[in-house]
PDB file of C-alpha atoms in Angstrom:
ATOM      1  CA  MET A   1    -107.345  34.169  -1.027  1.00  0.00           C
ATOM      2  CA  ARG A   2    -111.034  34.984  -0.991  1.00  0.00           C
ATOM      3  CA  LEU A   3    -113.038  35.711  -4.144  1.00  0.00           C
ATOM      4  CA  HIS A   4    -116.166  37.863  -4.098  1.00  0.00           C
ATOM      5  CA  VAL A   5    -118.252  38.200  -7.275  1.00  0.00           C
ATOM      6  CA  ALA A   6    -120.647  41.144  -6.999  1.00  0.00           C
ATOM      7  CA  ASP A   7    -123.987  39.591  -7.905  1.00  0.00           C
ATOM      8  CA  HIS A   8    -126.221  42.602  -8.508  1.00  0.00           C
ATOM      9  CA  PRO A   9    -128.464  43.606 -11.450  1.00  0.00           C
ATOM     10  CA  LEU A  10    -126.897  47.083 -11.717  1.00  0.00           C
ATOM     11  CA  VAL A  11    -123.410  45.573 -11.835  1.00  0.00           C
ATOM     12  CA  ALA A  12    -124.493  43.166 -14.574  1.00  0.00           C
ATOM     13  CA  HIS A  13    -126.170  45.939 -16.565  1.00  0.00           C
ATOM     14  CA  LYS A  14    -123.187  48.295 -16.482  1.00  0.00           C
ATOM     15  CA  LEU A  15    -120.784  45.485 -17.294  1.00  0.00           C
ATOM     16  CA  THR A  16    -122.869  44.514 -20.326  1.00  0.00           C
ATOM     17  CA  VAL A  17    -122.632  48.047 -21.738  1.00  0.00           C
ATOM     18  CA  LEU A  18    -118.875  48.083 -21.060  1.00  0.00           C
ATOM     19  CA  ARG A  19    -118.464  44.892 -23.049  1.00  0.00           C
ATOM     20  CA  ASP A  20    -120.223  46.352 -26.103  1.00  0.00           C
ATOM     21  CA  VAL A  21    -117.666  47.258 -28.779  1.00  0.00           C
ATOM     22  CA  ARG A  22    -119.884  50.208 -29.774  1.00  0.00           C
ATOM     23  CA  THR A  23    -119.518  51.910 -26.379  1.00  0.00           C
ATOM     24  CA  GLN A  24    -117.304  54.970 -26.863  1.00  0.00           C
ATOM     25  CA  SER A  25    -114.603  56.148 -24.435  1.00  0.00           C
ATOM     26  CA  PRO A  26    -116.623  58.918 -22.688  1.00  0.00           C
ATOM     27  CA  THR A  27    -119.444  56.500 -21.865  1.00  0.00           C
ATOM     28  CA  PHE A  28    -116.943  53.757 -21.016  1.00  0.00           C
ATOM     29  CA  ARG A  29    -115.162  56.027 -18.505  1.00  0.00           C
ATOM     30  CA  LEU A  30    -118.455  57.037 -16.874  1.00  0.00           C
ATOM     31  CA  LEU A  31    -119.627  53.446 -16.546  1.00  0.00           C
ATOM     32  CA  VAL A  32    -116.296  52.283 -15.098  1.00  0.00           C
ATOM     33  CA  ASP A  33    -116.554  55.040 -12.504  1.00  0.00           C
ATOM     34  CA  GLU A  34    -120.089  53.986 -11.556  1.00  0.00           C
ATOM     35  CA  LEU A  35    -119.269  50.277 -11.565  1.00  0.00           C
ATOM     36  CA  VAL A  36    -116.221  50.726  -9.339  1.00  0.00           C
ATOM     37  CA  THR A  37    -118.319  52.574  -6.753  1.00  0.00           C
ATOM     38  CA  LEU A  38    -120.638  49.558  -6.621  1.00  0.00           C
ATOM     39  CA  LEU A  39    -117.682  47.168  -6.327  1.00  0.00           C
ATOM     40  CA  ALA A  40    -116.066  49.389  -3.697  1.00  0.00           C
ATOM     41  CA  TYR A  41    -119.192  49.088  -1.561  1.00  0.00           C
ATOM     42  CA  GLU A  42    -118.670  45.316  -1.529  1.00  0.00           C
ATOM     43  CA  ALA A  43    -114.896  45.562  -1.128  1.00  0.00           C
ATOM     44  CA  THR A  44    -115.051  47.788   1.960  1.00  0.00           C
ATOM     45  CA  ARG A  45    -117.407  45.654   4.035  1.00  0.00           C
ATOM     46  CA  ASP A  46    -114.483  44.773   6.335  1.00  0.00           C
ATOM     47  CA  VAL A  47    -112.830  48.190   6.398  1.00  0.00           C
ATOM     48  CA  ARG A  48    -111.572  48.913   9.899  1.00  0.00           C
ATOM     49  CA  THR A  49    -113.584  51.338  12.031  1.00  0.00           C
ATOM     50  CA  ASP A  50    -113.509  52.805  15.534  1.00  0.00           C
ATOM     51  CA  THR A  51    -116.444  53.645  17.773  1.00  0.00           C
ATOM     52  CA  VAL A  52    -116.961  57.329  18.468  1.00  0.00           C
ATOM     53  CA  GLU A  53    -119.463  59.428  20.354  1.00  0.00           C
ATOM     54  CA  VAL A  54    -121.307  62.224  18.583  1.00  0.00           C
ATOM     55  CA  GLU A  55    -123.797  64.855  19.613  1.00  0.00           C
ATOM     56  CA  THR A  56    -126.880  64.949  17.386  1.00  0.00           C
ATOM     57  CA  PRO A  57    -129.374  67.862  17.510  1.00  0.00           C
ATOM     58  CA  VAL A  58    -131.465  65.645  19.800  1.00  0.00           C
ATOM     59  CA  ALA A  59    -129.134  63.486  21.924  1.00  0.00           C
ATOM     60  CA  ARG A  60    -125.681  61.999  22.369  1.00  0.00           C
ATOM     61  CA  THR A  61    -125.074  58.672  20.613  1.00  0.00           C
ATOM     62  CA  THR A  62    -122.352  56.342  19.397  1.00  0.00           C
ATOM     63  CA  GLY A  63    -121.294  55.859  15.808  1.00  0.00           C
ATOM     64  CA  THR A  64    -118.351  54.688  13.732  1.00  0.00           C
ATOM     65  CA  HIS A  65    -115.583  56.271  11.712  1.00  0.00           C
ATOM     66  CA  LEU A  66    -112.671  54.895   9.717  1.00  0.00           C
ATOM     67  CA  ALA A  67    -109.811  53.754  11.910  1.00  0.00           C
ATOM     68  CA  ASP A  68    -106.205  54.919  11.693  1.00  0.00           C
ATOM     69  CA  PRO A  69    -103.993  54.311   9.837  1.00  0.00           C
ATOM     70  CA  ARG A  70    -106.086  55.366   6.881  1.00  0.00           C
ATOM     71  CA  PRO A  71    -106.665  52.881   4.038  1.00  0.00           C
ATOM     72  CA  LEU A  72    -104.380  53.101   1.014  1.00  0.00           C
ATOM     73  CA  VAL A  73    -105.833  52.972  -2.504  1.00  0.00           C
ATOM     74  CA  VAL A  74    -103.366  51.843  -5.188  1.00  0.00           C
ATOM     75  CA  PRO A  75    -104.447  52.207  -8.834  1.00  0.00           C
ATOM     76  CA  ILE A  76    -102.264  50.301 -11.295  1.00  0.00           C
ATOM     77  CA  LEU A  77    -101.251  52.687 -14.092  1.00  0.00           C
ATOM     78  CA  ARG A  78    -102.629  53.445 -16.512  1.00  0.00           C
ATOM     79  CA  ALA A  79    -105.978  51.666 -16.656  1.00  0.00           C
ATOM     80  CA  GLY A  80    -106.386  51.666 -12.875  1.00  0.00           C
ATOM     81  CA  LEU A  81    -106.620  55.465 -12.942  1.00  0.00           C
ATOM     82  CA  GLY A  82    -110.045  55.094 -14.530  1.00  0.00           C
ATOM     83  CA  MET A  83    -111.162  53.364 -11.334  1.00  0.00           C
ATOM     84  CA  LEU A  84    -109.698  55.821  -8.840  1.00  0.00           C
ATOM     85  CA  GLU A  85    -112.483  58.396  -8.599  1.00  0.00           C
ATOM     86  CA  GLY A  86    -115.154  55.739  -8.163  1.00  0.00           C
ATOM     87  CA  MET A  87    -113.155  54.268  -5.270  1.00  0.00           C
ATOM     88  CA  THR A  88    -112.245  57.498  -3.501  1.00  0.00           C
ATOM     89  CA  ARG A  89    -115.849  58.663  -3.739  1.00  0.00           C
ATOM     90  CA  LEU A  90    -116.602  55.945  -1.191  1.00  0.00           C
ATOM     91  CA  LEU A  91    -113.307  56.354   0.714  1.00  0.00           C
ATOM     92  CA  PRO A  92    -112.582  60.100   0.501  1.00  0.00           C
ATOM     93  CA  THR A  93    -110.166  60.060   3.466  1.00  0.00           C
ATOM     94  CA  ALA A  94    -108.012  57.258   2.030  1.00  0.00           C
ATOM     95  CA  GLU A  95    -104.480  57.961   0.861  1.00  0.00           C
ATOM     96  CA  VAL A  96    -103.532  57.162  -2.734  1.00  0.00           C
ATOM     97  CA  GLY A  97    -100.363  55.458  -3.927  1.00  0.00           C
ATOM     98  CA  PHE A  98     -99.454  54.538  -7.496  1.00  0.00           C
ATOM     99  CA  LEU A  99     -97.831  51.596  -9.229  1.00  0.00           C
ATOM    100  CA  GLY A 100     -96.906  51.628 -12.906  1.00  0.00           C
ATOM    101  CA  LEU A 101     -96.936  48.094 -14.271  1.00  0.00           C
ATOM    102  CA  GLN A 102     -96.989  47.055 -17.898  1.00  0.00           C
ATOM    103  CA  ARG A 103     -97.377  43.601 -19.423  1.00  0.00           C
ATOM    104  CA  ASP A 104     -94.650  42.518 -21.809  1.00  0.00           C
ATOM    105  CA  GLU A 105     -96.653  41.196 -24.757  1.00  0.00           C
ATOM    106  CA  GLU A 106     -93.905  38.692 -25.606  1.00  0.00           C
ATOM    107  CA  THR A 107     -93.287  37.146 -22.189  1.00  0.00           C
ATOM    108  CA  LEU A 108     -96.614  38.191 -20.587  1.00  0.00           C
ATOM    109  CA  GLN A 109     -94.602  39.216 -17.498  1.00  0.00           C
ATOM    110  CA  ALA A 110     -95.323  42.437 -15.591  1.00  0.00           C
ATOM    111  CA  ILE A 111     -92.682  45.166 -15.885  1.00  0.00           C
ATOM    112  CA  THR A 112     -92.561  47.927 -13.249  1.00  0.00           C
ATOM    113  CA  TYR A 113     -91.932  51.459 -14.528  1.00  0.00           C
ATOM    114  CA  ALA A 114     -93.264  53.634 -11.682  1.00  0.00           C
ATOM    115  CA  ASN A 115     -93.652  53.328  -7.925  1.00  0.00           C
ATOM    116  CA  ARG A 116     -95.123  55.878  -5.539  1.00  0.00           C
ATOM    117  CA  LEU A 117     -95.897  54.040  -2.305  1.00  0.00           C
ATOM    118  CA  PRO A 118     -95.161  54.604   1.381  1.00  0.00           C
ATOM    119  CA  GLU A 119     -92.148  52.649   2.568  1.00  0.00           C
ATOM    120  CA  ASP A 120     -93.998  51.185   5.561  1.00  0.00           C
ATOM    121  CA  LEU A 121     -97.471  49.739   5.058  1.00  0.00           C
ATOM    122  CA  SER A 122     -97.620  47.791   8.311  1.00  0.00           C
ATOM    123  CA  GLY A 123    -101.163  47.783   9.657  1.00  0.00           C
ATOM    124  CA  ARG A 124    -102.590  49.444   6.545  1.00  0.00           C
ATOM    125  CA  GLN A 125    -105.541  48.092   4.601  1.00  0.00           C
ATOM    126  CA  CYS A 126    -104.638  48.351   0.913  1.00  0.00           C
ATOM    127  CA  PHE A 127    -107.059  48.428  -2.026  1.00  0.00           C
ATOM    128  CA  VAL A 128    -105.526  47.661  -5.429  1.00  0.00           C
ATOM    129  CA  LEU A 129    -107.382  48.858  -8.530  1.00  0.00           C
ATOM    130  CA  ASP A 130    -106.797  47.052 -11.833  1.00  0.00           C
ATOM    131  CA  PRO A 131    -109.604  46.540 -14.370  1.00  0.00           C
ATOM    132  CA  MET A 132    -108.559  43.173 -15.786  1.00  0.00           C
ATOM    133  CA  LEU A 133    -107.229  40.138 -13.927  1.00  0.00           C
ATOM    134  CA  ALA A 134    -106.039  38.138 -16.937  1.00  0.00           C
ATOM    135  CA  THR A 135    -102.819  36.126 -16.472  1.00  0.00           C
ATOM    136  CA  GLY A 136    -102.464  37.351 -12.889  1.00  0.00           C
ATOM    137  CA  GLY A 137     -98.908  38.594 -13.434  1.00  0.00           C
ATOM    138  CA  THR A 138     -99.647  42.265 -12.831  1.00  0.00           C
ATOM    139  CA  LEU A 139    -101.721  41.632  -9.737  1.00  0.00           C
ATOM    140  CA  VAL A 140     -99.129  39.240  -8.280  1.00  0.00           C
ATOM    141  CA  ALA A 141     -96.378  41.845  -8.807  1.00  0.00           C
ATOM    142  CA  SER A 142     -98.549  44.524  -7.183  1.00  0.00           C
ATOM    143  CA  ILE A 143     -99.358  42.356  -4.183  1.00  0.00           C
ATOM    144  CA  ASP A 144     -95.658  41.530  -3.761  1.00  0.00           C
ATOM    145  CA  TYR A 145     -94.795  45.244  -3.720  1.00  0.00           C
ATOM    146  CA  LEU A 146     -97.289  45.756  -0.907  1.00  0.00           C
ATOM    147  CA  PHE A 147     -96.107  42.670   0.996  1.00  0.00           C
ATOM    148  CA  GLU A 148     -92.489  43.872   0.794  1.00  0.00           C
ATOM    149  CA  ARG A 149     -93.563  47.072   2.574  1.00  0.00           C
ATOM    150  CA  GLY A 150     -95.359  45.251   5.384  1.00  0.00           C
ATOM    151  CA  ALA A 151     -98.950  45.101   4.147  1.00  0.00           C
ATOM    152  CA  ARG A 152    -100.875  41.984   5.147  1.00  0.00           C
ATOM    153  CA  ASP A 153    -104.450  43.025   4.345  1.00  0.00           C
ATOM    154  CA  VAL A 154    -104.940  43.555   0.590  1.00  0.00           C
ATOM    155  CA  THR A 155    -108.168  43.798  -1.400  1.00  0.00           C
ATOM    156  CA  CYS A 156    -107.957  43.773  -5.196  1.00  0.00           C
ATOM    157  CA  ILE A 157    -110.855  45.298  -7.147  1.00  0.00           C
ATOM    158  CA  CYS A 158    -111.155  44.250 -10.794  1.00  0.00           C
ATOM    159  CA  LEU A 159    -113.913  44.598 -13.360  1.00  0.00           C
ATOM    160  CA  LEU A 160    -113.275  41.147 -14.836  1.00  0.00           C
ATOM    161  CA  ALA A 161    -111.189  38.093 -13.999  1.00  0.00           C
ATOM    162  CA  ALA A 162    -110.170  34.961 -15.875  1.00  0.00           C
ATOM    163  CA  PRO A 163    -110.067  31.620 -14.037  1.00  0.00           C
ATOM    164  CA  GLU A 164    -106.396  31.199 -15.019  1.00  0.00           C
ATOM    165  CA  GLY A 165    -105.438  34.499 -13.408  1.00  0.00           C
ATOM    166  CA  LEU A 166    -107.391  33.798 -10.240  1.00  0.00           C
ATOM    167  CA  LYS A 167    -105.562  30.495  -9.876  1.00  0.00           C
ATOM    168  CA  VAL A 168    -102.164  32.175 -10.297  1.00  0.00           C
ATOM    169  CA  VAL A 169    -102.957  34.777  -7.625  1.00  0.00           C
ATOM    170  CA  GLU A 170    -104.329  32.187  -5.204  1.00  0.00           C
ATOM    171  CA  GLU A 171    -101.292  29.926  -5.591  1.00  0.00           C
ATOM    172  CA  HIS A 172     -98.846  32.823  -5.279  1.00  0.00           C
ATOM    173  CA  VAL A 173    -100.423  34.367  -2.191  1.00  0.00           C
ATOM    174  CA  GLY A 174    -100.927  31.089  -0.347  1.00  0.00           C
ATOM    175  CA  ASP A 175    -101.371  31.674   3.364  1.00  0.00           C
ATOM    176  CA  ARG A 176     -98.928  34.585   3.575  1.00  0.00           C
ATOM    177  CA  ALA A 177    -101.561  37.263   4.079  1.00  0.00           C
ATOM    178  CA  ASP A 178    -105.232  38.200   3.933  1.00  0.00           C
ATOM    179  CA  VAL A 179    -106.032  38.840   0.254  1.00  0.00           C
ATOM    180  CA  THR A 180    -109.498  39.341  -1.227  1.00  0.00           C
ATOM    181  CA  VAL A 181    -110.355  39.743  -4.907  1.00  0.00           C
ATOM    182  CA  VAL A 182    -113.619  41.550  -5.720  1.00  0.00           C
ATOM    183  CA  VAL A 183    -114.865  41.366  -9.313  1.00  0.00           C
ATOM    184  CA  ALA A 184    -117.972  42.136 -11.337  1.00  0.00           C
ATOM    185  CA  ALA A 185    -117.688  38.788 -13.149  1.00  0.00           C
ATOM    186  CA  VAL A 186    -115.421  35.802 -13.759  1.00  0.00           C
ATOM    187  CA  ASP A 187    -115.259  35.151 -17.502  1.00  0.00           C
ATOM    188  CA  GLU A 188    -114.699  31.924 -19.428  1.00  0.00           C
ATOM    189  CA  ARG A 189    -110.974  31.827 -20.196  1.00  0.00           C
ATOM    190  CA  LEU A 190    -107.928  33.494 -21.724  1.00  0.00           C
ATOM    191  CA  ASN A 191    -107.290  33.344 -25.464  1.00  0.00           C
ATOM    192  CA  GLU A 192    -103.920  32.683 -27.115  1.00  0.00           C
ATOM    193  CA  LYS A 193    -102.967  36.361 -26.677  1.00  0.00           C
ATOM    194  CA  ALA A 194    -103.847  36.249 -22.960  1.00  0.00           C
ATOM    195  CA  TYR A 195    -106.942  38.412 -23.392  1.00  0.00           C
ATOM    196  CA  ILE A 196    -110.009  37.624 -21.305  1.00  0.00           C
ATOM    197  CA  VAL A 197    -112.839  35.971 -23.267  1.00  0.00           C
ATOM    198  CA  PRO A 198    -115.487  37.279 -23.786  1.00  0.00           C
ATOM    199  CA  GLY A 199    -113.980  40.205 -21.861  1.00  0.00           C
ATOM    200  CA  LEU A 200    -114.259  43.802 -22.976  1.00  0.00           C
ATOM    201  CA  GLY A 201    -111.001  44.344 -24.861  1.00  0.00           C
ATOM    202  CA  ASP A 202    -108.071  46.400 -23.591  1.00  0.00           C
ATOM    203  CA  ALA A 203    -109.484  48.459 -20.704  1.00  0.00           C
ATOM    204  CA  GLY A 204    -106.744  51.098 -20.931  1.00  0.00           C
ATOM    205  CA  ASP A 205    -107.292  51.663 -24.643  1.00  0.00           C
ATOM    206  CA  ARG A 206    -111.042  51.842 -24.217  1.00  0.00           C
ATOM    207  CA  LEU A 207    -110.686  54.325 -21.364  1.00  0.00           C
ATOM    208  CA  TYR A 208    -108.058  56.604 -22.885  1.00  0.00           C
ATOM    209  CA  GLY A 209    -107.466  55.676 -26.516  1.00  0.00           C
ATOM    210  CA  LEU A 210    -104.439  54.049 -28.158  1.00  0.00           C
ATOM    211  CA  VAL A 211    -101.781  56.640 -27.236  1.00  0.00           C
TER     212      VAL A 211
END
């Protein structure tokens, strides 16, 4: 597993406002959208491309375009939906699949309640969107779903990660596939309720409210 922390002043600025308890949902949603676009720029550095020839108004030249099969973007419901538009803005031709995973607050295990993915992901680059990498359970379950369908190139984009969760993902993935985790920051630790500290609270609640 490779870890990439996006070290950029704009990333740090937007993340700081997201952390602020006074930031209301409309502003929070806007900032998540903007921050994900910045993270997506880093996450897609190795996206597969083909060489093509194009005719400009002046001359013929070579360029690049995204290779087939198209990348697959997988937001983890519900909080991952807040990251989807920022990602597809950079990858408008990507396909979108969905996984509904929820953490059991007693066991801290991920429970799957929805799945909308292609059956065969062989040869596909997959980008998983989940704001918080806390215990790692949700991300591990998501990666396993993709592995079971043949994916071997997975990039996970998260706003924040805890060291404990990163360790769980790294140990679980091992050398089975090419997995990269792109984050805006790695925070200090998890608290006794498995929330990231200092974190930004529950990303889903701050995006959409408590319903």
